[in-house]
CSV table of C-alpha atoms in Angstrom, one decimal:
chain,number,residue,atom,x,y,z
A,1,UNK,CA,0.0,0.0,0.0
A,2,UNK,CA,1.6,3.6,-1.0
A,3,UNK,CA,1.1,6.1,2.0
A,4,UNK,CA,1.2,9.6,0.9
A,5,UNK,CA,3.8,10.0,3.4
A,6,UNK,CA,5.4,7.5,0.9
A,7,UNK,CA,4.5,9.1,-2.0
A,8,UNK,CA,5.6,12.8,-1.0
A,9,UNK,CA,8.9,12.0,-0.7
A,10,UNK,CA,9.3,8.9,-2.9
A,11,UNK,CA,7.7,10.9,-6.2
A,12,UNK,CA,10.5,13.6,-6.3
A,13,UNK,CA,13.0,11.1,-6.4
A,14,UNK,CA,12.2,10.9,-10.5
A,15,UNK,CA,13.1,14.5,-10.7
A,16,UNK,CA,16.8,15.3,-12.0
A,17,UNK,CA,18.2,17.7,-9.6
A,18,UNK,CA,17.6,18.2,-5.5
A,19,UNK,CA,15.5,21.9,-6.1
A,20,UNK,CA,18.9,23.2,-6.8
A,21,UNK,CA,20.3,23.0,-3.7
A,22,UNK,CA,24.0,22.5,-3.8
A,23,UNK,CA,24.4,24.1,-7.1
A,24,UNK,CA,26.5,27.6,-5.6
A,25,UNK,CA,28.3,24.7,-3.8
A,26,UNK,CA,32.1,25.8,-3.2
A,27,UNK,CA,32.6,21.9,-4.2
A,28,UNK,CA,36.2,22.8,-4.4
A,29,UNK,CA,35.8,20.8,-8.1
A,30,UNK,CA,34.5,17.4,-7.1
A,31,UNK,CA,37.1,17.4,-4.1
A,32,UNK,CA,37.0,13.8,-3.0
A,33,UNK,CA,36.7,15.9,0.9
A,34,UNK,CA,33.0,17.0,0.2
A,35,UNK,CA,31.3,20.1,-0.8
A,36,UNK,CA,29.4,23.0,0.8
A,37,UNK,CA,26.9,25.1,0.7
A,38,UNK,CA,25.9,27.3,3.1
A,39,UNK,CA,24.3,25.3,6.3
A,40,UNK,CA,24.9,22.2,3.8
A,41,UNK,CA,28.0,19.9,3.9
A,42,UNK,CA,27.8,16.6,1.3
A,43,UNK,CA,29.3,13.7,-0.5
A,44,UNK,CA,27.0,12.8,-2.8
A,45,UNK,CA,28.3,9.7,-3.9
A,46,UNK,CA,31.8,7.5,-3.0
A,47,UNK,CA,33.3,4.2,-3.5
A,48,UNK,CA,34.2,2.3,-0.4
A,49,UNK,CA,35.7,-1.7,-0.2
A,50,UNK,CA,32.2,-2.5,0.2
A,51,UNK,CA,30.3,-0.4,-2.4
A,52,UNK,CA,28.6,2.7,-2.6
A,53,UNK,CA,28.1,5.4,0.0
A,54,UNK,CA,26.2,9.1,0.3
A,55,UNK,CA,27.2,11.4,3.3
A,56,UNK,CA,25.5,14.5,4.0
A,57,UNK,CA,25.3,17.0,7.0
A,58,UNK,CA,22.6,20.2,7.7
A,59,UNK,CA,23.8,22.7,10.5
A,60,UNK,CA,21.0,24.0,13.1
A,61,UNK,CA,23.0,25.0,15.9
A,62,UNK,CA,25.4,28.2,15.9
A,63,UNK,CA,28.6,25.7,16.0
A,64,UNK,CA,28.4,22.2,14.4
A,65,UNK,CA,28.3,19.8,17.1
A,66,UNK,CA,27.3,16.8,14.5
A,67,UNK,CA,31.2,15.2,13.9
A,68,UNK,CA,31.2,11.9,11.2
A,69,UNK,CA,33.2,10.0,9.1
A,70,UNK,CA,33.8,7.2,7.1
A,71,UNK,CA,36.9,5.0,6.2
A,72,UNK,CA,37.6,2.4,4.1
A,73,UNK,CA,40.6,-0.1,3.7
A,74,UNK,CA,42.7,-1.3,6.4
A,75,UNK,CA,40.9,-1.9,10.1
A,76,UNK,CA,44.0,-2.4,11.4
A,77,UNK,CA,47.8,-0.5,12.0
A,78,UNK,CA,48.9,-3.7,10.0
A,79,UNK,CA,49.2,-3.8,6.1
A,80,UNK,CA,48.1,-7.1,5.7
A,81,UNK,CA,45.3,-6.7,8.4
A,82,UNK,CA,41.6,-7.1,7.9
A,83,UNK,CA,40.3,-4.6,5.1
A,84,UNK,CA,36.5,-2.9,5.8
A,85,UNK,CA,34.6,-0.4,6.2
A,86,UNK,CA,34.0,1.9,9.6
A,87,UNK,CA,31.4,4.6,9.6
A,88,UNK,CA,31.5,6.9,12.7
A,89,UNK,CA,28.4,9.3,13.5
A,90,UNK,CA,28.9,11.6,16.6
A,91,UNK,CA,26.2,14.0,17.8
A,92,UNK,CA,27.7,16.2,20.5
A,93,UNK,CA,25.5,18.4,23.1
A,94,UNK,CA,27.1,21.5,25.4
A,95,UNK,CA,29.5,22.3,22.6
A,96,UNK,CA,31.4,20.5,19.7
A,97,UNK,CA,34.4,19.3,21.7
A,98,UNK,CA,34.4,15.6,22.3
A,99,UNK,CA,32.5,14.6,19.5
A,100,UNK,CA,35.5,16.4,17.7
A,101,UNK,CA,38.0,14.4,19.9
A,102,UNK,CA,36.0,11.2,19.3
A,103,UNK,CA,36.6,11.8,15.0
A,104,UNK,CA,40.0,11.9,15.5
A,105,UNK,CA,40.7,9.2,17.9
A,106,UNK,CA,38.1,6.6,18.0
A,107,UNK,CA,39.2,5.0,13.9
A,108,UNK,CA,43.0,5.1,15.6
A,109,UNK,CA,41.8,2.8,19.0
A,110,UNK,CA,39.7,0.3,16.8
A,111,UNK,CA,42.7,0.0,14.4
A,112,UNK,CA,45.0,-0.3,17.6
A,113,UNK,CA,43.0,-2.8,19.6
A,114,UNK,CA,42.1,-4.9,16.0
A,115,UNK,CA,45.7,-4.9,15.7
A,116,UNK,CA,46.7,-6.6,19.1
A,117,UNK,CA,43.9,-9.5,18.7
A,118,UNK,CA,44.4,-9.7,15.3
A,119,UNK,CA,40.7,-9.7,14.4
A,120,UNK,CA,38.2,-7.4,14.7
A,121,UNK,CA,35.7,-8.5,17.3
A,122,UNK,CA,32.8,-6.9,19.4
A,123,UNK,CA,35.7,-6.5,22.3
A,124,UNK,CA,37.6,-4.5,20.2
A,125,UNK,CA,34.7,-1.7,19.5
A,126,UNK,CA,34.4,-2.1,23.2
A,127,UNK,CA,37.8,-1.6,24.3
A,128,UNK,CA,38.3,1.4,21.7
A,129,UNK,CA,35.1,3.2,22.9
A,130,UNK,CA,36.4,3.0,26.9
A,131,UNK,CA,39.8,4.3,25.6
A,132,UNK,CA,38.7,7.1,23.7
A,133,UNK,CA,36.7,7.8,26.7
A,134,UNK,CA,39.8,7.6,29.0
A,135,UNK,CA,41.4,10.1,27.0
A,136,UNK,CA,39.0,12.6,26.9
A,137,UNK,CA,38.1,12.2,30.5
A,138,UNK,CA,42.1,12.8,30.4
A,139,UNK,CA,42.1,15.6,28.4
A,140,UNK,CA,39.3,17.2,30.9
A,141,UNK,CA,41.4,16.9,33.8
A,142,UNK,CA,44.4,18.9,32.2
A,143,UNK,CA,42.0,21.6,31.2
A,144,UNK,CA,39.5,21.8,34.2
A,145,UNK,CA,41.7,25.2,35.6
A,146,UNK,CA,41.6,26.5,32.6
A,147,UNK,CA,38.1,25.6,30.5
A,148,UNK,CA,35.8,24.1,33.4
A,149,UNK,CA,33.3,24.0,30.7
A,150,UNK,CA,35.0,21.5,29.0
A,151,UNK,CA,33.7,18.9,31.9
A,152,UNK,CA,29.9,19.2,30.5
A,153,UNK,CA,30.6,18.4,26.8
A,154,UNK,CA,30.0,15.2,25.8
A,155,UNK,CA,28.7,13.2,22.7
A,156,UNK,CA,26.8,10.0,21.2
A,157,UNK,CA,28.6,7.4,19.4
A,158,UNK,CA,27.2,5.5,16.9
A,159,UNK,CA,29.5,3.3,14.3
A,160,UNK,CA,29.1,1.0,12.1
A,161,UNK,CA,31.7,-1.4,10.6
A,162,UNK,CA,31.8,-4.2,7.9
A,163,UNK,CA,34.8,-6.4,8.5
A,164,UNK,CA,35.4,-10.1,7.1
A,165,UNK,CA,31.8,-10.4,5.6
A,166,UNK,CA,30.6,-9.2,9.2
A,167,UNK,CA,28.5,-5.9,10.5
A,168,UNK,CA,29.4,-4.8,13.4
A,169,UNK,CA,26.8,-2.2,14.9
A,170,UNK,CA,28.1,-0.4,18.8
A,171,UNK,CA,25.8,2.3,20.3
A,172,UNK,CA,26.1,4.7,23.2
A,173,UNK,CA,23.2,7.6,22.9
A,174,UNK,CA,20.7,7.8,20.8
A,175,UNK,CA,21.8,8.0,16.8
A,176,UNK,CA,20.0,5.4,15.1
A,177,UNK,CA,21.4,2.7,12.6
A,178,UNK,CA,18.7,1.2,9.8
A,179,UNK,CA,19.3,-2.1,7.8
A,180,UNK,CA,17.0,-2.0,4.3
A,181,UNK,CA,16.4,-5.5,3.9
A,182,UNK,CA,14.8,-7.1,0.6
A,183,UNK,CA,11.9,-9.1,1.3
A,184,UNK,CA,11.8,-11.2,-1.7
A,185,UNK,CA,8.3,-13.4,-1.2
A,186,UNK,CA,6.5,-9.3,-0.6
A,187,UNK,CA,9.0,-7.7,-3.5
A,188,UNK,CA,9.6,-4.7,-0.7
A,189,UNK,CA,12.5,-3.6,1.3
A,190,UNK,CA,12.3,-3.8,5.2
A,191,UNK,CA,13.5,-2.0,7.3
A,192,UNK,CA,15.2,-3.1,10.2
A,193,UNK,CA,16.5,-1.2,13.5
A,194,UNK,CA,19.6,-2.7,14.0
A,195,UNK,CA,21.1,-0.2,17.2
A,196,UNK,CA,20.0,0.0,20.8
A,197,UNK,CA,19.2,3.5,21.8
A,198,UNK,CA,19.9,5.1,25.6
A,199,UNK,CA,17.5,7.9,25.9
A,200,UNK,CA,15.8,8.4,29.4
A,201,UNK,CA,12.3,8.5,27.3
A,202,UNK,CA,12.5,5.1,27.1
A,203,UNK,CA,11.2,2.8,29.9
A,204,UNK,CA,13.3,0.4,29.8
A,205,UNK,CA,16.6,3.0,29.8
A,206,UNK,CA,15.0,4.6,32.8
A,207,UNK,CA,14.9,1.0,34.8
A,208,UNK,CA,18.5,0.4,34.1
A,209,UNK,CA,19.7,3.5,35.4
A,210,UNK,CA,17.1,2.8,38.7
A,211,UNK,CA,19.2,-0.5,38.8
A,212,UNK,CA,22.3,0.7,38.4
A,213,UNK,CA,21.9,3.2,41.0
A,214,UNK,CA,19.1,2.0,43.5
A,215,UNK,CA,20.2,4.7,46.6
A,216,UNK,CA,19.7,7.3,43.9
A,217,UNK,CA,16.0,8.2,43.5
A,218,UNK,CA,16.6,11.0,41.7
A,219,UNK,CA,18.4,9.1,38.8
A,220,UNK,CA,16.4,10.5,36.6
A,221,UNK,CA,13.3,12.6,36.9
A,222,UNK,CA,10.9,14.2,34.8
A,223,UNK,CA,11.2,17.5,34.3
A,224,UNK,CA,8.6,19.9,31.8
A,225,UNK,CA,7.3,16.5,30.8
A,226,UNK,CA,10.8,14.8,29.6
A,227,UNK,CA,12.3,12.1,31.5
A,228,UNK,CA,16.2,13.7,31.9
A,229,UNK,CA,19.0,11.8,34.0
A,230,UNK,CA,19.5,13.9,37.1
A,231,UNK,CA,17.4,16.4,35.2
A,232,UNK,CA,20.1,17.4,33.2
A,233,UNK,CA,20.5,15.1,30.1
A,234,UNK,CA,18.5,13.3,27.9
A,235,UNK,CA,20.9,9.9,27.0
A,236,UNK,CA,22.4,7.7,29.3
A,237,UNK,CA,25.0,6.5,27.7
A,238,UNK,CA,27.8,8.9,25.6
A,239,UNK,CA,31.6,10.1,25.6
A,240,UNK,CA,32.4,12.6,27.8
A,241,UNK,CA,29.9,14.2,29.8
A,242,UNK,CA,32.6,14.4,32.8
A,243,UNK,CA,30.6,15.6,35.9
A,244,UNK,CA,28.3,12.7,35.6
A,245,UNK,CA,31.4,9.9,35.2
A,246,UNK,CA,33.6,11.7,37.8
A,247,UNK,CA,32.5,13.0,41.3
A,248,UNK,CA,35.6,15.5,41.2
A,249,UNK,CA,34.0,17.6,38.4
A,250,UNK,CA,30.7,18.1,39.5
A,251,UNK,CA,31.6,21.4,41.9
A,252,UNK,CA,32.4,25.0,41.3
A,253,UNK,CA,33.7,26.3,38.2
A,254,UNK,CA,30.9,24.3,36.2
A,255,UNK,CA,28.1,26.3,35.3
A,256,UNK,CA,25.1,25.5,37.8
A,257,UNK,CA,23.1,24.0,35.3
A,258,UNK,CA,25.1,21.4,35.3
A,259,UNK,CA,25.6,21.1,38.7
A,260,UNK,CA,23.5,19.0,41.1
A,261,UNK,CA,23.8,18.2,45.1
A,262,UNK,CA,25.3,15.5,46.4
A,263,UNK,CA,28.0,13.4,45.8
A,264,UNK,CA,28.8,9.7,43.6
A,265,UNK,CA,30.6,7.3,43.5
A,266,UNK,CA,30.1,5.2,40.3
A,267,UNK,CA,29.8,6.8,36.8
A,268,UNK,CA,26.0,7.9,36.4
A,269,UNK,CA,26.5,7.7,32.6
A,270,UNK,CA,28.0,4.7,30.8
A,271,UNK,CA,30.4,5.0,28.0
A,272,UNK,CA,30.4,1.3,26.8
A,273,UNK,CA,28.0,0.8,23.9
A,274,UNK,CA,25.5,-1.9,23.4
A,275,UNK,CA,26.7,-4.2,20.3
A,276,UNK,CA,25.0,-6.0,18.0
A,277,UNK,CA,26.8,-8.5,15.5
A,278,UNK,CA,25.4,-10.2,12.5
A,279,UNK,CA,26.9,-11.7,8.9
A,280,UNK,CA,26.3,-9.8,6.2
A,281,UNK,CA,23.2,-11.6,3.6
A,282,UNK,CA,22.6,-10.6,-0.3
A,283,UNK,CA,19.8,-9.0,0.9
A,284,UNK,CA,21.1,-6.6,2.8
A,285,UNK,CA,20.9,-4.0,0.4
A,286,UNK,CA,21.9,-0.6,2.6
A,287,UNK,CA,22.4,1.1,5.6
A,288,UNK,CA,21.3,4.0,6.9
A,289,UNK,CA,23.7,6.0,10.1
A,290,UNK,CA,21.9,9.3,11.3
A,291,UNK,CA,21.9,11.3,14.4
A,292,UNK,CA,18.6,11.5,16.1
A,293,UNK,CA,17.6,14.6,14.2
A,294,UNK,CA,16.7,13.1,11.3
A,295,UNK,CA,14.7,10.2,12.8
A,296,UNK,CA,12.6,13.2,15.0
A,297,UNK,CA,10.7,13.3,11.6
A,298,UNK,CA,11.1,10.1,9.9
A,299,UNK,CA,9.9,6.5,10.6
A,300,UNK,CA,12.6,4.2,9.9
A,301,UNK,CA,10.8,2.7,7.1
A,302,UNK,CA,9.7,5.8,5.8
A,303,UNK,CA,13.7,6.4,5.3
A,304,UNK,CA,14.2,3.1,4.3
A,305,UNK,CA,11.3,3.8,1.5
A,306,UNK,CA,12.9,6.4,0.3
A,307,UNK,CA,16.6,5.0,-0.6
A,308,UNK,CA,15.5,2.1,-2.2
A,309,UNK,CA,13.1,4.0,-4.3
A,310,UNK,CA,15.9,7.0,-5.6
A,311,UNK,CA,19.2,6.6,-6.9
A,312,UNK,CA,22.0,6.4,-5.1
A,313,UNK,CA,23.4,10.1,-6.1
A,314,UNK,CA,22.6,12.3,-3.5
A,315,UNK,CA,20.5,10.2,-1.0
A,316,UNK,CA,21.5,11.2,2.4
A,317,UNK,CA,20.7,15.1,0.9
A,318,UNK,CA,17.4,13.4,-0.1
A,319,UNK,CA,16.8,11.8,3.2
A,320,UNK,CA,17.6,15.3,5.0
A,321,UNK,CA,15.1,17.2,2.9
A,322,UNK,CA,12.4,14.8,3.7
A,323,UNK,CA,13.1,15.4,7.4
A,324,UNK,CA,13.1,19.2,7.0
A,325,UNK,CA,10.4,19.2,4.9
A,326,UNK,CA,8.6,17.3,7.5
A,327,UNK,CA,9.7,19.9,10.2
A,328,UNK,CA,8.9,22.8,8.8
A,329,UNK,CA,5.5,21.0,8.2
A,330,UNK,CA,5.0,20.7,12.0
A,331,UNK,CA,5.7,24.5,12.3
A,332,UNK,CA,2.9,25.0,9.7
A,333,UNK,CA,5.4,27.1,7.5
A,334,UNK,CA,7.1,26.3,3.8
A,335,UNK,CA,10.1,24.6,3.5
A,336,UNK,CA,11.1,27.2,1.5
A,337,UNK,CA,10.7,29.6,4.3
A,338,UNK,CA,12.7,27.2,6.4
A,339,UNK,CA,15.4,27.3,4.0
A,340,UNK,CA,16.5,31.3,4.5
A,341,UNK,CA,16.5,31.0,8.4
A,342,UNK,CA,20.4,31.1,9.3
A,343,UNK,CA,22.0,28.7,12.1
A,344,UNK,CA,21.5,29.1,16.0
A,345,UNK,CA,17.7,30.4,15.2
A,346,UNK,CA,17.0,27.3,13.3
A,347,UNK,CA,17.9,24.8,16.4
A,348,UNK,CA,14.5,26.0,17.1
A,349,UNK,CA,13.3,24.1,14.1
A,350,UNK,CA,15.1,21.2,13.8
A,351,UNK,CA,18.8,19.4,14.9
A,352,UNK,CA,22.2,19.5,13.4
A,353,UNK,CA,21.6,16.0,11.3
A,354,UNK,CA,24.3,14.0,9.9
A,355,UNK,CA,23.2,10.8,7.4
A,356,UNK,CA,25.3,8.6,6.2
A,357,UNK,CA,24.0,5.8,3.9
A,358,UNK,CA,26.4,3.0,2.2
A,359,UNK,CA,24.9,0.5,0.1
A,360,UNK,CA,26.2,-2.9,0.5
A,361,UNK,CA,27.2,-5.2,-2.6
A,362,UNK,CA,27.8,-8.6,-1.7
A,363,UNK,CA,30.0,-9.6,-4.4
A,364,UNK,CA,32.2,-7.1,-2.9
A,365,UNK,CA,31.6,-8.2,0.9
A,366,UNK,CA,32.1,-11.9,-0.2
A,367,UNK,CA,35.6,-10.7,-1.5
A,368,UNK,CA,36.9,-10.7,2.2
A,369,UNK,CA,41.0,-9.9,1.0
A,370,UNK,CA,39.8,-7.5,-2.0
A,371,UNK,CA,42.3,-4.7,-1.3
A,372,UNK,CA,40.2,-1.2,-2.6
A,373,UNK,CA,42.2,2.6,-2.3
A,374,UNK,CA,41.7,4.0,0.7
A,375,UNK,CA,39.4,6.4,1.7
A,376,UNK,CA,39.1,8.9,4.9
A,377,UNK,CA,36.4,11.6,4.9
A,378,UNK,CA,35.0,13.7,8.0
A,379,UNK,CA,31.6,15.0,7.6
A,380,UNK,CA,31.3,18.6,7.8
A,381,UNK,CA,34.6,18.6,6.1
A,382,UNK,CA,36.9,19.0,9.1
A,383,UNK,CA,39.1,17.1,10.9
A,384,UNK,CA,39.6,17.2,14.9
């Protein structure tokens, strides 16, 4: 059955050009780094060991805090090591800061850690995401005279990584990561949430933290009708976020907002993500990465409807437009009214959102030693 939701989105795809947007781009002439216009940073279309991919990026708030990336080739510091595919979405909150940090250090811990097992594993993502953590938590503590502010920045982590004919997907906040899977008996594609979120809104996020910390009843507590984790934060699990890991930075300088009574003794957010691990099937045809701002105003299968309806040029541009066409919409206003409102007003609107979509070709995935260039691109164009 087509939806109109379907069809509103789905029809343009048969059009030639995205409304022009992207056509003043300073594209830097096809610069394998990305182009930008305006608010806009994109990649409409790359090559990576497993096939296709689209990247694109809108900016809401005043300074970026959405960080991504992708790279492909080796998953390891070793030449002849395991060849893949990692993708890396990081959407920071309080400033920019760690989800910077996190794009230029998480790619070198999984590369380290593969490295010293000689595999890529579940434990590896693990290990890299408590390391990367560790160093920023280090990198706190050095500057806590100087930039106390530094203690309340923090960031979700959402990756994605094809390895030996395997998907690796780790999680800690609440980006989202969508398998489109072919249903060949009802001729559709599926799609399929393949990441665990940690957002307080969710019951069964708001019991773990109650378990975690039974003498704390003010874990988390609703406040203006959202559920927040000591009234502060939305997530439960992230990078960064000092004064809720460490005791020692929840005092004076730190803005009061951030500050709340009592002491702890026990990290109140987690860094270590939940994992899921599964091999890679022919009809897996794509994945989509995004930082909750996009899914605030698409369904997962209303995404996953539109990718395996449009061509692969442009698509995570495609998928972003759908979601601001869908905000503007709830603010009863024209998206092309939307379109002329500069950053920091529109956060009122909608989220930084960051999509990144690679399409998966099994002849290529089944190819486990195929040895493709190398590729290394940050989203937003900049590196940390």
């Amino acid at each position: 059955m087509v939806t109109s939701t379907w069809k509103r989105y789905v029809y343009p795809c048969w059009k030639p050009t995205l409304d022009n947007e992207g056509e003043n781009s300073s594209s830097r002439g096809g610069d394998p780094g990305g182009s930008v216009d305006g608010l806009w940073w994109y990649k409409d279309l790359g090559h990576h060991v497993n096939g296709e991919f689209s990247m694109a990026v809108i900016q809401a708030n005043n300074i970026l805090e959405d960080q991504s990336q992708l790279e492909s080739g080796s998953m390891s510091l070793i030449e002849a090591g395991p060849q893949g595919t990692f993708v890396g979405i990081y959407d920071g909150h309080a400033g920019a800061e760690a989800a910077q940090f996190i794009n230029g250090r998480l790619f070198e811990n999984v590369k380290k850690f593969t490295s010293e097992d000689q595999v890529m594993s579940a434990d590896v993502i693990s290990k890299a995401y408590l390391a990367t953590e560790e160093e920023f938590l280090s990198l706190v503590r050095k500057q806590w005279q100087t930039r106390p502010q530094i203690a309340s920045v923090g960031s979700c982590c959402l990756v994605g990584i094809i390895c030996s004919g395997m998907l690796y997907i780790a999680n800690a906040g609440d980006s989202r990561a969508v398998l489109g899977k072919r249903e060949r008996a009802l001729k559709e594609v599926k799609a399929v949430q393949l990441s665990s979120e940690h957002n307080a809104s969710l019951e069964s996020v708001r019991e773990e933290l109650r378990s975690l910390h039974p003498d704390d009843p003010n874990v988390v507590v609703l406040k203006h009708k959202v559920w927040r984790v000591k009234g502060i934060i939305q997530v439960s699990r992230s990078i960064g976020d000092a004064y809720l890991k460490r005791a020692e930075f929840n005092r004076e300088p730190l803005l009061p907002k951030f500050r709340f009574p009592g002491t702890f003794q026990k990290p109140i957010l987690l860094a270590e993500p939940s994992i899921f691990v599964q091999k890679l099937l022919p009809e897996d045809q794509f994945l989509i990465f995004a930082s909750d701002g996009l899914w605030e105003h698409l369904s997962n299968q209303e995404a996953v409807d539109i990718v395996s309806s449009c061509e692969h040029h442009g698509i995570a541009r495609k998928l972003i437009k759908a979601a601001l066409q869908e905000a503007a919409k709830k603010r009863e206003m024209r998206y092309a009214d939307l379109k002329r409102i500069d950053r920091g007003v529109r956060r009122h609107f909608h989220d930084d959102i960051t999509v990144i979509v690679l399409f998966l070709d099994s002849h290529l995935i089944s190819r486990s030693s195929f040895r493709a260039p190398v590729v290394s691109i940050k989203g937003g164009g900049g590196g940390p």
